mmCIF file of C-alpha atoms and ligand atoms in Angstrom:
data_model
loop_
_atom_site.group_PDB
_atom_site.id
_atom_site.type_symbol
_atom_site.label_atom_id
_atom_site.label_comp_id
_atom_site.label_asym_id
_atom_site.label_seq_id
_atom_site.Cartn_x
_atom_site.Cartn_y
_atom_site.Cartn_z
ATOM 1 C CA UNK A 817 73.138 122.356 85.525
ATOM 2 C CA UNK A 818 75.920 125.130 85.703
ATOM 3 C CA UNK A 819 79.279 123.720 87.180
ATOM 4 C CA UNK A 820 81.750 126.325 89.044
ATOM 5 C CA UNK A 821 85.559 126.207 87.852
ATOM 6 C CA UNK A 822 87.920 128.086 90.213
ATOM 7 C CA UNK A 823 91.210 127.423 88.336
ATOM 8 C CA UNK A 824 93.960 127.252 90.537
ATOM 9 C CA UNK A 825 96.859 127.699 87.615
ATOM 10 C CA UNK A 826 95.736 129.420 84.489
ATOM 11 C CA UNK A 827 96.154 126.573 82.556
ATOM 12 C CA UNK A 828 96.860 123.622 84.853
ATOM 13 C CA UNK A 829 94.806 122.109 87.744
ATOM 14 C CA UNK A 830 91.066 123.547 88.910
ATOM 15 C CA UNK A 831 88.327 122.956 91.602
ATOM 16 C CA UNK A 832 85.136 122.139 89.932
ATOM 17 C CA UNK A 833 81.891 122.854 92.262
ATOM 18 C CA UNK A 834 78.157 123.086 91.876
ATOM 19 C CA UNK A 835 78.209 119.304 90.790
ATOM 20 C CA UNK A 836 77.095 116.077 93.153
ATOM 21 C CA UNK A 837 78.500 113.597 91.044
ATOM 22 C CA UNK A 838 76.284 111.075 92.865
ATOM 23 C CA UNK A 839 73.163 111.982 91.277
ATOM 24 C CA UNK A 840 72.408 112.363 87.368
ATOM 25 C CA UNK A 841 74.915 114.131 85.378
ATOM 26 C CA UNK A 842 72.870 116.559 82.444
ATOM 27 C CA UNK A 843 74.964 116.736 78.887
ATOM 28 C CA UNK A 844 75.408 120.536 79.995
ATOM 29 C CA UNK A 845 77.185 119.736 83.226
ATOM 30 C CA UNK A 846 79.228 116.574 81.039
ATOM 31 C CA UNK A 847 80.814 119.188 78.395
ATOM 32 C CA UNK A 848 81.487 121.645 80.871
ATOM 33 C CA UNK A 849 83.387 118.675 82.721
ATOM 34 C CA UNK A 850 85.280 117.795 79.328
ATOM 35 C CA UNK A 851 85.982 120.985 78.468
ATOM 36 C CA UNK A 852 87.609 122.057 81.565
ATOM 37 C CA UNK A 853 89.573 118.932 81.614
ATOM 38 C CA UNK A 854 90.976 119.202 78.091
ATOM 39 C CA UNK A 855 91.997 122.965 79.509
ATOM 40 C CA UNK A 856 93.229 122.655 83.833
ATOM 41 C CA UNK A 857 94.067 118.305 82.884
ATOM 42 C CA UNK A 858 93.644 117.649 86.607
ATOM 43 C CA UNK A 859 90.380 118.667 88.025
ATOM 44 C CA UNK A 860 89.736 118.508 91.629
ATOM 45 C CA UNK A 861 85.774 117.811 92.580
ATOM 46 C CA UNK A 862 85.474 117.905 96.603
ATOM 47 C CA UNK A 863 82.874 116.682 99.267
ATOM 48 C CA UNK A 864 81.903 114.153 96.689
ATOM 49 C CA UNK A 865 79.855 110.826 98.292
ATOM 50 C CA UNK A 866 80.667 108.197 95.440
ATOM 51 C CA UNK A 867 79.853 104.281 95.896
ATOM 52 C CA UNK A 868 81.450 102.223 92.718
ATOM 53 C CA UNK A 869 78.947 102.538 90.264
ATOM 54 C CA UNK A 870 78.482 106.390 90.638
ATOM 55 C CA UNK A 871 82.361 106.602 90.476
ATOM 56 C CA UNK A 872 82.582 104.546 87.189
ATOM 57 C CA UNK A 873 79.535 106.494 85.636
ATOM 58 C CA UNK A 874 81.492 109.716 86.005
ATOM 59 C CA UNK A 875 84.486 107.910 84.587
ATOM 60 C CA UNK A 876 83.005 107.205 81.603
ATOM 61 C CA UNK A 877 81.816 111.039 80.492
ATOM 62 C CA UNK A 878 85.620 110.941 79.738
ATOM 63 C CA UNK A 879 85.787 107.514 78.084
ATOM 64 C CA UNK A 880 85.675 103.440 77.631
ATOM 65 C CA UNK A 881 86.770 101.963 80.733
ATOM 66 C CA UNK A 882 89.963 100.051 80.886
ATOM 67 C CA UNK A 883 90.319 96.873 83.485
ATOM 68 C CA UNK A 884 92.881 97.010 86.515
ATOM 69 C CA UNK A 885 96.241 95.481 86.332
ATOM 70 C CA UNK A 886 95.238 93.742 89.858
ATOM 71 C CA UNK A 887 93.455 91.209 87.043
ATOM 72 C CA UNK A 888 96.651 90.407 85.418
ATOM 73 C CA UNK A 889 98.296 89.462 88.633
ATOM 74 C CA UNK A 890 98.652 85.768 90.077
ATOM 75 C CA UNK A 891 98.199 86.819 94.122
ATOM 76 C CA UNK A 892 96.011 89.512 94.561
ATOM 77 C CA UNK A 893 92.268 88.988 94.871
ATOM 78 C CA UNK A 894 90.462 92.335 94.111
ATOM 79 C CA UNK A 895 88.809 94.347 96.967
ATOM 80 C CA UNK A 896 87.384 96.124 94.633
ATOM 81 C CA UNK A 897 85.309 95.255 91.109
ATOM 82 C CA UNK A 898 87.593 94.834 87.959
ATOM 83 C CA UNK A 899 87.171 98.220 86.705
ATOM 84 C CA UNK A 900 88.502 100.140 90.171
ATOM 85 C CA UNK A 901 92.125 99.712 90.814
ATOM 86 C CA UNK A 902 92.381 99.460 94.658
ATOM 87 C CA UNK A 903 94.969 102.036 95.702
ATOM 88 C CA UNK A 904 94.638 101.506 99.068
ATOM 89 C CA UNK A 905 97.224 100.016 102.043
ATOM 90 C CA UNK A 906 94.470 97.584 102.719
ATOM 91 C CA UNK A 907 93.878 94.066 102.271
ATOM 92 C CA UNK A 908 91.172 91.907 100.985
ATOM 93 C CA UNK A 909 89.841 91.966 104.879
ATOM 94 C CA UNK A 910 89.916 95.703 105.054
ATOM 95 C CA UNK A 911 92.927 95.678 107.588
ATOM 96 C CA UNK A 912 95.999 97.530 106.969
ATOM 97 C CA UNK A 913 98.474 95.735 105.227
ATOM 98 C CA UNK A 914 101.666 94.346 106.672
ATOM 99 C CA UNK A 915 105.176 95.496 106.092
ATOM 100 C CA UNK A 916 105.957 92.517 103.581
ATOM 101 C CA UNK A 917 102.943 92.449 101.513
ATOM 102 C CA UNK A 918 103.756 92.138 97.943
ATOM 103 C CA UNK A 919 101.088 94.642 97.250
ATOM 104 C CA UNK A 920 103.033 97.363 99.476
ATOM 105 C CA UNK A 921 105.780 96.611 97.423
ATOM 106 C CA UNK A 922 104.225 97.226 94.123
ATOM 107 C CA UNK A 923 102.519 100.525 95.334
ATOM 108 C CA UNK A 924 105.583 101.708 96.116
ATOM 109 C CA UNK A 925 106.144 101.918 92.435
ATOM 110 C CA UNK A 926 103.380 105.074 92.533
ATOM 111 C CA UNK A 927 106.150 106.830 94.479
ATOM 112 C CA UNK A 928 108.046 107.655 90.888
ATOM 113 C CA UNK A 929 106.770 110.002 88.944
ATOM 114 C CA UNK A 930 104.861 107.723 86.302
ATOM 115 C CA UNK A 931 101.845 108.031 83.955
ATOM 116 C CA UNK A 932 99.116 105.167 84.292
ATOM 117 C CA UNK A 933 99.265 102.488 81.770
ATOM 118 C CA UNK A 934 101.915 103.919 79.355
ATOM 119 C CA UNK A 935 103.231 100.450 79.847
ATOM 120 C CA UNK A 936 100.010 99.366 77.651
ATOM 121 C CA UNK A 937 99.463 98.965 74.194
ATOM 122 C CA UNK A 938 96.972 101.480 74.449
ATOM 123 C CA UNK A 939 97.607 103.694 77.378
ATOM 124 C CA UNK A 940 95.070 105.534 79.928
ATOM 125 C CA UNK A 941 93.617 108.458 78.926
ATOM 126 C CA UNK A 942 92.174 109.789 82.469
ATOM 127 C CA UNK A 943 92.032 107.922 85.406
ATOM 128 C CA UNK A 944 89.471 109.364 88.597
ATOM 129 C CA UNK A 945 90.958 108.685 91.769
ATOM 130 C CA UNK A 946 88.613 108.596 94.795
ATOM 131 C CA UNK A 947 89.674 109.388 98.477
ATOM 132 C CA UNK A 948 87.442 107.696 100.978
ATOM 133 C CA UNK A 949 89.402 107.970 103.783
ATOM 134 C CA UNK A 950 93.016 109.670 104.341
ATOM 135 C CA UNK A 951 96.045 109.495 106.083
ATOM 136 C CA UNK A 952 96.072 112.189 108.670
ATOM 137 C CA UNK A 953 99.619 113.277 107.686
ATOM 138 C CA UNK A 954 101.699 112.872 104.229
ATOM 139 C CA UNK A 955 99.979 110.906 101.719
ATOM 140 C CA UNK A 956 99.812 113.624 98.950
ATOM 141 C CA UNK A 957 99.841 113.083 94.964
ATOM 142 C CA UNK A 958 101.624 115.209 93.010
ATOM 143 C CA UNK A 959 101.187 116.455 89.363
ATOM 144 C CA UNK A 960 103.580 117.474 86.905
ATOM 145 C CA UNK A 961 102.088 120.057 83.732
ATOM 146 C CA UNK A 962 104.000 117.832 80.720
ATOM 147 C CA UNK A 963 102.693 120.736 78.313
ATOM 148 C CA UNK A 964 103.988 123.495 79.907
ATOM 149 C CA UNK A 965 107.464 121.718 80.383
ATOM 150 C CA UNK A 966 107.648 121.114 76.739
ATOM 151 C CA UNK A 967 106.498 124.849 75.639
ATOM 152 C CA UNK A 968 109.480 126.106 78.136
ATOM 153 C CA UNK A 969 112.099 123.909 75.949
ATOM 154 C CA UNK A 970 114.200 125.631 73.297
ATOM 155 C CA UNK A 971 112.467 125.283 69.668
ATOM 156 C CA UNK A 972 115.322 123.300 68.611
ATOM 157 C CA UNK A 973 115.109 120.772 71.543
ATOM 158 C CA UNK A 974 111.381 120.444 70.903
ATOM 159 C CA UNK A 975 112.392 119.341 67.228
ATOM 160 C CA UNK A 976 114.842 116.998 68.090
ATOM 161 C CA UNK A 977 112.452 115.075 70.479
ATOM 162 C CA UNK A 978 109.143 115.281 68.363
ATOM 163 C CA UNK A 979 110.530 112.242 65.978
ATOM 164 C CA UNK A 980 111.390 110.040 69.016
ATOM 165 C CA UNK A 981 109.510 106.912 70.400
ATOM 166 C CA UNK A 982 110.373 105.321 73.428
ATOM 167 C CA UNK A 983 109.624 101.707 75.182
ATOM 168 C CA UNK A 984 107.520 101.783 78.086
ATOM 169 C CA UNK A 985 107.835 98.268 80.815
ATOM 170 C CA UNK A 986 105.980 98.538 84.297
ATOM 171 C CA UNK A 987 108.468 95.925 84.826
ATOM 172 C CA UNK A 988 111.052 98.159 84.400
ATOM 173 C CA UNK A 989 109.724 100.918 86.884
ATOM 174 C CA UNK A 990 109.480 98.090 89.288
ATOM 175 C CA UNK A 991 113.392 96.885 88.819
ATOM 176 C CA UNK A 992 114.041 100.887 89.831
ATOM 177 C CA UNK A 993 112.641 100.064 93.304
ATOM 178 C CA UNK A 994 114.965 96.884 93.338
ATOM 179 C CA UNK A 995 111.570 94.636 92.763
ATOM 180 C CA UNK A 996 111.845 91.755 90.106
ATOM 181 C CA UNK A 997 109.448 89.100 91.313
ATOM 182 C CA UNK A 998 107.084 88.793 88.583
ATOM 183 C CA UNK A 999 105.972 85.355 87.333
ATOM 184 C CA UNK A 1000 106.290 84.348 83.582
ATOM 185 C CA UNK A 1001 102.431 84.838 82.672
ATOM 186 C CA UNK A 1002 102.902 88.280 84.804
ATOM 187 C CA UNK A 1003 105.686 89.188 82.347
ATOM 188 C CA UNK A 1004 103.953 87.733 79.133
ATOM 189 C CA UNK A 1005 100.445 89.448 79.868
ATOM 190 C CA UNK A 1006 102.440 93.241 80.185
ATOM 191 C CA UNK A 1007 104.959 93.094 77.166
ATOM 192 C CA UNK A 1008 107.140 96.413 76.011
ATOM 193 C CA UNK A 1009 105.162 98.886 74.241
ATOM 194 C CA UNK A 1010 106.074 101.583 72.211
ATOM 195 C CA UNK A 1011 105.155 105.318 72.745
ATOM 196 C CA UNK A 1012 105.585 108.625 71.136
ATOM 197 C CA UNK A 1013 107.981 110.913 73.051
ATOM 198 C CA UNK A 1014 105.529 114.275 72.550
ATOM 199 C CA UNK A 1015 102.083 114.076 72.266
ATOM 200 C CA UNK A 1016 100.021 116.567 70.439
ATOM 201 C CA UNK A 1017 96.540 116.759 72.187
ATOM 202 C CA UNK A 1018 93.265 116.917 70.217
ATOM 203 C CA UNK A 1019 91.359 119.071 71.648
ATOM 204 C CA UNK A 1020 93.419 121.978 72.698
ATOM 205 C CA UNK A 1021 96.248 121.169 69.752
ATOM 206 C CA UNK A 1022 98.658 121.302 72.624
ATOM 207 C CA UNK A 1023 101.928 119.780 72.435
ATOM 208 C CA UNK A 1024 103.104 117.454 75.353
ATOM 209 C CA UNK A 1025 106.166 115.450 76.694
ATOM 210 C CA UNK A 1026 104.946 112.153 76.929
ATOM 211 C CA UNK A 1027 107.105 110.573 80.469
ATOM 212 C CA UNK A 1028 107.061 107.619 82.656
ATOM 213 C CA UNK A 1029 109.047 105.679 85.312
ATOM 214 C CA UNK A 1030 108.290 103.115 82.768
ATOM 215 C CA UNK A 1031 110.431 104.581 79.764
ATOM 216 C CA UNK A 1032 112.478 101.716 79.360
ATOM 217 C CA UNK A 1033 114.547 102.932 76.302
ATOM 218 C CA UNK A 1034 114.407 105.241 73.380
ATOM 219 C CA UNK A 1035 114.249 103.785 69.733
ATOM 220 C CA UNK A 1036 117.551 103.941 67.837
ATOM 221 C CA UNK A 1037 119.532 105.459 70.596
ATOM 222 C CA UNK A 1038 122.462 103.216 72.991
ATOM 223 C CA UNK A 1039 120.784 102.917 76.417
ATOM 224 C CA UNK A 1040 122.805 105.022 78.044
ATOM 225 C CA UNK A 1041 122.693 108.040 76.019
ATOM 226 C CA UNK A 1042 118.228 107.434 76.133
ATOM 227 C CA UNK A 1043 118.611 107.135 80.012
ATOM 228 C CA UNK A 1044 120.402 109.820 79.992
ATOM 229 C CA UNK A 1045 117.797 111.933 77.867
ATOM 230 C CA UNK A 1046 114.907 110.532 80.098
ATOM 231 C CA UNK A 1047 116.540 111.794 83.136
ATOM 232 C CA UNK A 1048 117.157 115.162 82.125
ATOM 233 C CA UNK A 1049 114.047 115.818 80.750
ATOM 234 C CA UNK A 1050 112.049 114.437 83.647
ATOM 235 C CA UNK A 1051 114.154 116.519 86.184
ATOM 236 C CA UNK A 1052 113.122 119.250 83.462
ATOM 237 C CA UNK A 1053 109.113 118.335 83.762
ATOM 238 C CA UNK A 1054 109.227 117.901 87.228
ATOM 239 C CA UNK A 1055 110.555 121.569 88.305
ATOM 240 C CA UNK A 1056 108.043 122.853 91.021
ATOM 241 C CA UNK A 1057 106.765 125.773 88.505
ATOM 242 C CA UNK A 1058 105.469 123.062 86.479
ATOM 243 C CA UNK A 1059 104.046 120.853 88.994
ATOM 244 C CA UNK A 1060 100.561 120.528 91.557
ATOM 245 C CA UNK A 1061 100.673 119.231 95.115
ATOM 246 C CA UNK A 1062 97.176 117.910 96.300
ATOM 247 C CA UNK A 1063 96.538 117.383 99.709
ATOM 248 C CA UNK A 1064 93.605 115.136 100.208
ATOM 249 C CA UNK A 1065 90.660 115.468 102.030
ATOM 250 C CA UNK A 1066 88.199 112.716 102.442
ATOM 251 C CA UNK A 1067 85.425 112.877 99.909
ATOM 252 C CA UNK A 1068 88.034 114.468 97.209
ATOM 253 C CA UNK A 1069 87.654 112.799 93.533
ATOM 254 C CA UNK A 1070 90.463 113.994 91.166
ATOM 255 C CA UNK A 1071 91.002 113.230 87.689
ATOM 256 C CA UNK A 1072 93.954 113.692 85.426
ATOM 257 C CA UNK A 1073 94.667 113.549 81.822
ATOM 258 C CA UNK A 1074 97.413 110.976 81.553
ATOM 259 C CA UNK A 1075 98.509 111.990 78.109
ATOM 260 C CA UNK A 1076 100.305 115.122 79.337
ATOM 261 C CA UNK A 1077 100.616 114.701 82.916
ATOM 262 C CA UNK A 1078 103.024 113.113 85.624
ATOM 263 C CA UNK A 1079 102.034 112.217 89.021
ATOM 264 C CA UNK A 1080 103.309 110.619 92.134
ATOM 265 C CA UNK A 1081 102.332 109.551 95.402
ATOM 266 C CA UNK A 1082 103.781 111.164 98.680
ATOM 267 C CA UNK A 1083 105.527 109.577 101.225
ATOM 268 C CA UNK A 1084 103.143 108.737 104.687
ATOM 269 C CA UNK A 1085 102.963 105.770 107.676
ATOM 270 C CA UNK A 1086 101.896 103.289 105.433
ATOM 271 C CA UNK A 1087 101.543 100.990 108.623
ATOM 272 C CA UNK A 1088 99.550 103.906 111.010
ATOM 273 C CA UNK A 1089 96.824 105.223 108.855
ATOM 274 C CA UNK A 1090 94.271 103.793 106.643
ATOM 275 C CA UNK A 1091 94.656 105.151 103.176
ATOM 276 C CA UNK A 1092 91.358 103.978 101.322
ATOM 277 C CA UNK A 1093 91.849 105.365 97.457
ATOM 278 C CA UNK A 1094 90.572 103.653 94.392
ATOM 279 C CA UNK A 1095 90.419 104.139 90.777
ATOM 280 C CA UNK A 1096 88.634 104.081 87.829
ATOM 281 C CA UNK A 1097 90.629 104.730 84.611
ATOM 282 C CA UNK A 1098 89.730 105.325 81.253
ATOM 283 C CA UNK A 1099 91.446 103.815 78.527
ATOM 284 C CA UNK A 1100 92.898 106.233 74.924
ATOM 285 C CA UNK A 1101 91.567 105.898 72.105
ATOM 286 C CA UNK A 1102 94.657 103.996 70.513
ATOM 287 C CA UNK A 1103 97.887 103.369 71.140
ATOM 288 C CA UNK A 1104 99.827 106.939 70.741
ATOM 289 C CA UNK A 1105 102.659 105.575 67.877
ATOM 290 C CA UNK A 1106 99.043 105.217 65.881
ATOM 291 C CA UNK A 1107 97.079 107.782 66.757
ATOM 292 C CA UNK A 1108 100.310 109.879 65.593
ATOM 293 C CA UNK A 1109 100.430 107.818 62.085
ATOM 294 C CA UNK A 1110 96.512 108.224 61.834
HETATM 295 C C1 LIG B 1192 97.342 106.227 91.010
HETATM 296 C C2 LIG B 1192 98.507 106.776 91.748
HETATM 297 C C3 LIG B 1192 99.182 107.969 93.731
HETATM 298 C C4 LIG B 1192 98.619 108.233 95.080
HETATM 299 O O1 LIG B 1192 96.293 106.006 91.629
HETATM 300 O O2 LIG B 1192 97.471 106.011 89.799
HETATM 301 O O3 LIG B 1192 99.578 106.823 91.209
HETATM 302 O O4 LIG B 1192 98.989 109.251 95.676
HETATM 303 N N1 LIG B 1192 98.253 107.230 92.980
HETATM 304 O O5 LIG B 1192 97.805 107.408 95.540
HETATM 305 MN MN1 LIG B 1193 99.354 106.301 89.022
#
């Protein structure tokens, strides 16, 4: 099976056709797949027709599987199995949810630029998000290239940051958006973690800021000097030369690498239009302090 790639940076985000990911995948077709991920880190596969399991099987060329957060919460019952994060604005009766829904409220956290799961001991590696149905305006995801924002820093700012590790908290992305509602076992299953700063990346030996809404603090630095450093060098990685907007069409399947990406979700009528998304993710291989030491 030969895949087409039509890149649409040189190095950062590409349309991969000639593949129907709902039917058997060759090991031809898989390492083209990997390889052009470890190169464009968000890949774009259109007019796909997925149902769970054929979604999940693709996820897993790239990786173990990691389980939704959904399962560590006390209210939400999953529309979706354990392994496919619903990131939809529907409830568990398939109607559009309403304006105080607590899960509105903690989707609104995909709003900041974030990475998935650096709030996890071991953080996502890729995660494949699937558009079944779109809102007809707004709606888009962004992606910022965390590679190419740390190859355009000064050589001396790059050696400053490679020591540093920060803390990661989902909880504290939430608090940003003014949301502290979490119950004790919420809190105790999602404890800080601790995550290197820049990544170097296996397979291309690319070097990578490693950024999150959920960079809580930097290690051996007063908190406001680290938020300070986490704000400049996410308005840094964020800068529009560095950064992918996709607009969705129905059928679209796009994966990113987490480890050296950003992304966000674009403002639409969360009320008017049903926004069907979901999620598989795949988890590292370790958490990125260790795979650093290793
Ligand atoms: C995600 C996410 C943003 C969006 O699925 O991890 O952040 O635009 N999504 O739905
Ligand atoms: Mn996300």
């Amino acid at each position: 099976m030969a895949i087409s790639i039509f890149p649409i940076n040189a190095d950062f985000a590409a349309e991969v056709g000639d593949i129907d990911l709902s039917q058997g995948i060759d090991e031809v077709a898989a390492q083209a797949m990997r390889d052009a991920f470890w190169r464009y880190a968000v890949l774009i596969f259109p007019a796909q027709s997925l149902n769970e399991s054929d979604h999940l099987r693709f996820a897993e060329l790239f990786g173990p599987l990691e389980t939704t957060i959904g399962s560590f919460r006390d209210d939400v019952k999953l529309r979706t199995g354990d392994k496919i994060a619903d990131v939809s604005n529907l409830d568990t009766n398939n109607q559009i949810w309403d304006a105080s829904s607590r899960q509105r409220m903690f989707q609104l956290g995909n709003r900041l630029w974030h990475t998935d799961s650096s709030f996890r001991h071991t953080p996502a590696r890729a995660s494949a998000l699937y558009a079944r149905s779109i809102a007809q305006i707004g709606g888009h995801t962004q992606f910022a290239d965390l590679r190419a924002a740390f190859d355009a820093l000064p050589a001396a700012r790059q050696q400053t940051l490679r020591p540093l590790i920060a803390t990661h908290s989902i909880f504290h992305s939430r608090a940003k958006l003014g949301f502290h509602e979490f119950s004790e076992s919420e809190r105790a299953a999602l404890p800080e973690v601790k995550q290197v700063l820049v990544r170097k990346l296996p397979e291309s030996g690319r070097e990578s800021l490693y950024l999150a809404s959920h960079v809580s603090g930097i290690e051996g630095m007063p908190s406001e000097e680290a938020d300070a450093v986490i704000a400049e060098l996410t308005a840094h990685a964020v800068q529009r030369q560095f950064v992918y907007t996709h607009r969705w069409r129905a059928g679209d399947l796009v994966i990113w690498d987490n480890r050296c990406t950003m992304h966000r979700g674009t403002e639409f009528e969360d009320l008017r239009w049903r926004r069907d998304f979901q999620r598989a993710t795949v988890a590292d291989t370790a958490n990125s302090v260790e795979l650093m030491q290793a």
